[in-house]
Amino acid sequence: MANIPQSKSLHSTEGGKELLKCVQSLFPKLDEKNKKGDCGRIAVIGGSQEYTGAPYFAAISSLKFGADILHVFCPKEAATVIKSYSPELIVHPLLSVGNGDNKWKEIFDWLDRVNAVVIGPGLGRND
C-alpha cells in the first residue's frame, strides 16, 4: 500500500504532485507492447431478469480500474439487456433459470482463461 503524504496541503501544487505520484504508483504502467488481455481478464457470474445492472456495474468497474477483457456469464433472459449497456462487455448467456439446461461446465472451462472471478452480483434472492 502506498504511503499518502499527510504533511503538505493537497491544495498546494507540491502536495498535489505528491498525491498524484502516490496514486499513479498503485496502477501498473501501460506498455505499448501489451496486447488485449495483458492488463487483466475478469469474469463476472451473475445477473437475472430483474437485476441486470449489478453484473454490469461490477464488470464496468473492472474495466475502469484497468482490466481489458471482461466476460459476463448470466441467464439468457438478462444477456441482451446487459450487452446493450456496453459494447466492451463479452456476454455469455449460459446460466440456467429454474430446472433448465445447466451449462456450468462451459463456464468452468472459461475460468481457466481469466485472472479473477466475481460471483453473485444480481443473481437475486433465490439463486
PDB file of C-alpha atoms in Angstrom:
ATOM      1  CA  MET A   1       0.000   0.000   0.000  1.00  0.00           C
ATOM      2  CA  ALA A   2       1.302   3.410  -0.899  1.00  0.00           C
ATOM      3  CA  ASN A   3       2.035   5.976   1.793  1.00  0.00           C
ATOM      4  CA  ILE A   4      -0.155   9.019   1.170  1.00  0.00           C
ATOM      5  CA  PRO A   5       1.622  12.220   2.208  1.00  0.00           C
ATOM      6  CA  GLN A   6      -0.005  13.978   5.170  1.00  0.00           C
ATOM      7  CA  SER A   7       2.416  16.822   5.832  1.00  0.00           C
ATOM      8  CA  LYS A   8       1.652  19.029   2.836  1.00  0.00           C
ATOM      9  CA  SER A   9      -1.616  20.606   1.842  1.00  0.00           C
ATOM     10  CA  LEU A  10      -3.220  18.854  -1.115  1.00  0.00           C
ATOM     11  CA  HIS A  11      -4.290  22.260  -2.370  1.00  0.00           C
ATOM     12  CA  SER A  12      -0.686  23.289  -2.927  1.00  0.00           C
ATOM     13  CA  THR A  13       0.990  22.409  -6.186  1.00  0.00           C
ATOM     14  CA  GLU A  14       3.661  20.371  -4.422  1.00  0.00           C
ATOM     15  CA  GLY A  15       1.116  18.434  -2.331  1.00  0.00           C
ATOM     16  CA  GLY A  16      -0.999  17.714  -5.389  1.00  0.00           C
ATOM     17  CA  LYS A  17       2.023  16.408  -7.293  1.00  0.00           C
ATOM     18  CA  GLU A  18       2.917  14.102  -4.383  1.00  0.00           C
ATOM     19  CA  LEU A  19      -0.612  12.748  -4.231  1.00  0.00           C
ATOM     20  CA  LEU A  20      -0.667  12.183  -7.998  1.00  0.00           C
ATOM     21  CA  LYS A  21       2.628  10.250  -7.805  1.00  0.00           C
ATOM     22  CA  CYS A  22       1.227   8.164  -4.972  1.00  0.00           C
ATOM     23  CA  VAL A  23      -1.953   7.296  -6.879  1.00  0.00           C
ATOM     24  CA  GLN A  24      -0.028   6.534 -10.081  1.00  0.00           C
ATOM     25  CA  SER A  25       2.182   4.085  -8.176  1.00  0.00           C
ATOM     26  CA  LEU A  26      -0.892   1.977  -7.366  1.00  0.00           C
ATOM     27  CA  PHE A  27      -1.585   1.143 -11.018  1.00  0.00           C
ATOM     28  CA  PRO A  28       0.613  -0.763 -13.482  1.00  0.00           C
ATOM     29  CA  LYS A  29       2.140   1.296 -16.255  1.00  0.00           C
ATOM     30  CA  LEU A  30       0.721   0.819 -19.716  1.00  0.00           C
ATOM     31  CA  ASP A  31       3.178  -0.522 -22.222  1.00  0.00           C
ATOM     32  CA  GLU A  32       2.791  -0.218 -25.985  1.00  0.00           C
ATOM     33  CA  LYS A  33       3.862  -3.870 -26.230  1.00  0.00           C
ATOM     34  CA  ASN A  34       0.809  -5.023 -24.242  1.00  0.00           C
ATOM     35  CA  LYS A  35      -1.847  -6.897 -26.137  1.00  0.00           C
ATOM     36  CA  LYS A  36      -5.522  -7.350 -25.303  1.00  0.00           C
ATOM     37  CA  GLY A  37      -5.793  -9.304 -22.073  1.00  0.00           C
ATOM     38  CA  ASP A  38      -2.365  -8.437 -20.649  1.00  0.00           C
ATOM     39  CA  CYS A  39      -3.863  -5.947 -18.185  1.00  0.00           C
ATOM     40  CA  GLY A  40      -6.447  -8.316 -16.758  1.00  0.00           C
ATOM     41  CA  ARG A  41      -9.156 -10.746 -17.749  1.00  0.00           C
ATOM     42  CA  ILE A  42     -12.164 -10.770 -15.422  1.00  0.00           C
ATOM     43  CA  ALA A  43     -15.270 -12.987 -15.279  1.00  0.00           C
ATOM     44  CA  VAL A  44     -18.498 -11.834 -13.644  1.00  0.00           C
ATOM     45  CA  ILE A  45     -21.036 -14.570 -12.883  1.00  0.00           C
ATOM     46  CA  GLY A  46     -24.375 -13.038 -12.044  1.00  0.00           C
ATOM     47  CA  GLY A  47     -27.445 -11.219 -13.161  1.00  0.00           C
ATOM     48  CA  SER A  48     -31.070 -12.168 -13.529  1.00  0.00           C
ATOM     49  CA  GLN A  49     -34.056 -10.903 -15.453  1.00  0.00           C
ATOM     50  CA  GLU A  50     -34.815  -8.475 -12.613  1.00  0.00           C
ATOM     51  CA  TYR A  51     -31.240  -7.452 -11.793  1.00  0.00           C
ATOM     52  CA  THR A  52     -29.209  -6.608 -14.891  1.00  0.00           C
ATOM     53  CA  GLY A  53     -27.415  -3.558 -13.505  1.00  0.00           C
ATOM     54  CA  ALA A  54     -25.412  -5.323 -10.794  1.00  0.00           C
ATOM     55  CA  PRO A  55     -23.265  -7.504 -13.095  1.00  0.00           C
ATOM     56  CA  TYR A  56     -22.867  -4.570 -15.472  1.00  0.00           C
ATOM     57  CA  PHE A  57     -21.531  -2.269 -12.735  1.00  0.00           C
ATOM     58  CA  ALA A  58     -19.196  -4.994 -11.412  1.00  0.00           C
ATOM     59  CA  ALA A  59     -17.850  -5.531 -14.920  1.00  0.00           C
ATOM     60  CA  ILE A  60     -17.544  -1.890 -15.950  1.00  0.00           C
ATOM     61  CA  SER A  61     -15.787  -1.058 -12.661  1.00  0.00           C
ATOM     62  CA  SER A  62     -13.146  -3.645 -13.504  1.00  0.00           C
ATOM     63  CA  LEU A  63     -12.637  -2.001 -16.891  1.00  0.00           C
ATOM     64  CA  LYS A  64     -12.276   1.419 -15.274  1.00  0.00           C
ATOM     65  CA  PHE A  65      -9.575   0.032 -12.973  1.00  0.00           C
ATOM     66  CA  GLY A  66      -7.556  -1.265 -15.908  1.00  0.00           C
ATOM     67  CA  ALA A  67      -8.739  -4.764 -16.822  1.00  0.00           C
ATOM     68  CA  ASP A  68      -9.109  -5.038 -20.559  1.00  0.00           C
ATOM     69  CA  ILE A  69     -11.190  -8.174 -21.152  1.00  0.00           C
ATOM     70  CA  LEU A  70     -14.478  -8.669 -19.356  1.00  0.00           C
ATOM     71  CA  HIS A  71     -16.720 -11.739 -19.561  1.00  0.00           C
ATOM     72  CA  VAL A  72     -20.207 -11.648 -18.024  1.00  0.00           C
ATOM     73  CA  PHE A  73     -21.899 -15.025 -17.522  1.00  0.00           C
ATOM     74  CA  CYS A  74     -25.625 -14.514 -16.996  1.00  0.00           C
ATOM     75  CA  PRO A  75     -29.040 -16.057 -17.692  1.00  0.00           C
ATOM     76  CA  LYS A  76     -30.283 -15.880 -21.269  1.00  0.00           C
ATOM     77  CA  GLU A  77     -33.121 -13.595 -20.133  1.00  0.00           C
ATOM     78  CA  ALA A  78     -30.635 -10.956 -18.948  1.00  0.00           C
ATOM     79  CA  ALA A  79     -27.969 -11.251 -21.643  1.00  0.00           C
ATOM     80  CA  THR A  80     -29.413  -8.887 -24.254  1.00  0.00           C
ATOM     81  CA  VAL A  81     -30.080  -6.175 -21.697  1.00  0.00           C
ATOM     82  CA  ILE A  82     -26.598  -6.439 -20.140  1.00  0.00           C
ATOM     83  CA  LYS A  83     -24.938  -6.425 -23.574  1.00  0.00           C
ATOM     84  CA  SER A  84     -26.904  -3.313 -24.547  1.00  0.00           C
ATOM     85  CA  TYR A  85     -25.294  -1.374 -21.677  1.00  0.00           C
ATOM     86  CA  SER A  86     -21.787  -1.528 -23.173  1.00  0.00           C
ATOM     87  CA  PRO A  87     -20.107  -2.923 -26.293  1.00  0.00           C
ATOM     88  CA  GLU A  88     -16.952  -3.529 -24.216  1.00  0.00           C
ATOM     89  CA  LEU A  89     -18.507  -6.482 -22.376  1.00  0.00           C
ATOM     90  CA  ILE A  90     -18.388 -10.043 -23.675  1.00  0.00           C
ATOM     91  CA  VAL A  91     -21.712 -11.504 -22.550  1.00  0.00           C
ATOM     92  CA  HIS A  92     -22.304 -15.259 -22.322  1.00  0.00           C
ATOM     93  CA  PRO A  93     -25.969 -16.291 -21.791  1.00  0.00           C
ATOM     94  CA  LEU A  94     -25.022 -19.545 -20.070  1.00  0.00           C
ATOM     95  CA  LEU A  95     -26.663 -19.550 -16.638  1.00  0.00           C
ATOM     96  CA  SER A  96     -29.859 -21.582 -16.460  1.00  0.00           C
ATOM     97  CA  VAL A  97     -33.055 -20.461 -14.818  1.00  0.00           C
ATOM     98  CA  GLY A  98     -35.197 -22.900 -12.828  1.00  0.00           C
ATOM     99  CA  ASN A  99     -34.781 -26.534 -13.912  1.00  0.00           C
ATOM    100  CA  GLY A 100     -33.435 -25.656 -17.359  1.00  0.00           C
ATOM    101  CA  ASP A 101     -30.278 -26.867 -19.042  1.00  0.00           C
ATOM    102  CA  ASN A 102     -27.263 -26.179 -16.839  1.00  0.00           C
ATOM    103  CA  LYS A 103     -24.073 -25.069 -18.603  1.00  0.00           C
ATOM    104  CA  TRP A 104     -21.701 -24.820 -15.616  1.00  0.00           C
ATOM    105  CA  LYS A 105     -19.070 -26.987 -17.353  1.00  0.00           C
ATOM    106  CA  GLU A 106     -18.782 -24.427 -20.143  1.00  0.00           C
ATOM    107  CA  ILE A 107     -18.450 -21.634 -17.563  1.00  0.00           C
ATOM    108  CA  PHE A 108     -15.768 -23.574 -15.657  1.00  0.00           C
ATOM    109  CA  ASP A 109     -13.840 -24.070 -18.917  1.00  0.00           C
ATOM    110  CA  TRP A 110     -13.761 -20.273 -19.349  1.00  0.00           C
ATOM    111  CA  LEU A 111     -12.496 -19.700 -15.802  1.00  0.00           C
ATOM    112  CA  ASP A 112      -9.072 -21.107 -16.713  1.00  0.00           C
ATOM    113  CA  ARG A 113      -8.666 -18.134 -19.064  1.00  0.00           C
ATOM    114  CA  VAL A 114      -9.345 -15.329 -16.557  1.00  0.00           C
ATOM    115  CA  ASN A 115      -7.339 -13.742 -13.739  1.00  0.00           C
ATOM    116  CA  ALA A 116     -10.223 -13.039 -11.346  1.00  0.00           C
ATOM    117  CA  VAL A 117     -13.851 -14.037 -10.858  1.00  0.00           C
ATOM    118  CA  VAL A 118     -16.709 -12.027  -9.355  1.00  0.00           C
ATOM    119  CA  ILE A 119     -19.631 -14.231  -8.292  1.00  0.00           C
ATOM    120  CA  GLY A 120     -23.076 -13.101  -7.314  1.00  0.00           C
ATOM    121  CA  PRO A 121     -23.995  -9.549  -8.306  1.00  0.00           C
ATOM    122  CA  GLY A 122     -27.607  -9.546  -9.423  1.00  0.00           C
ATOM    123  CA  LEU A 123     -28.270 -13.262  -9.031  1.00  0.00           C
ATOM    124  CA  GLY A 124     -31.351 -12.497  -6.978  1.00  0.00           C
ATOM    125  CA  ARG A 125     -32.587 -13.905  -3.707  1.00  0.00           C
ATOM    126  CA  ASN A 126     -33.384 -17.445  -4.860  1.00  0.00           C
ATOM    127  CA  ASP A 127     -30.243 -18.295  -6.893  1.00  0.00           C
TER     128      ASP A 127
END
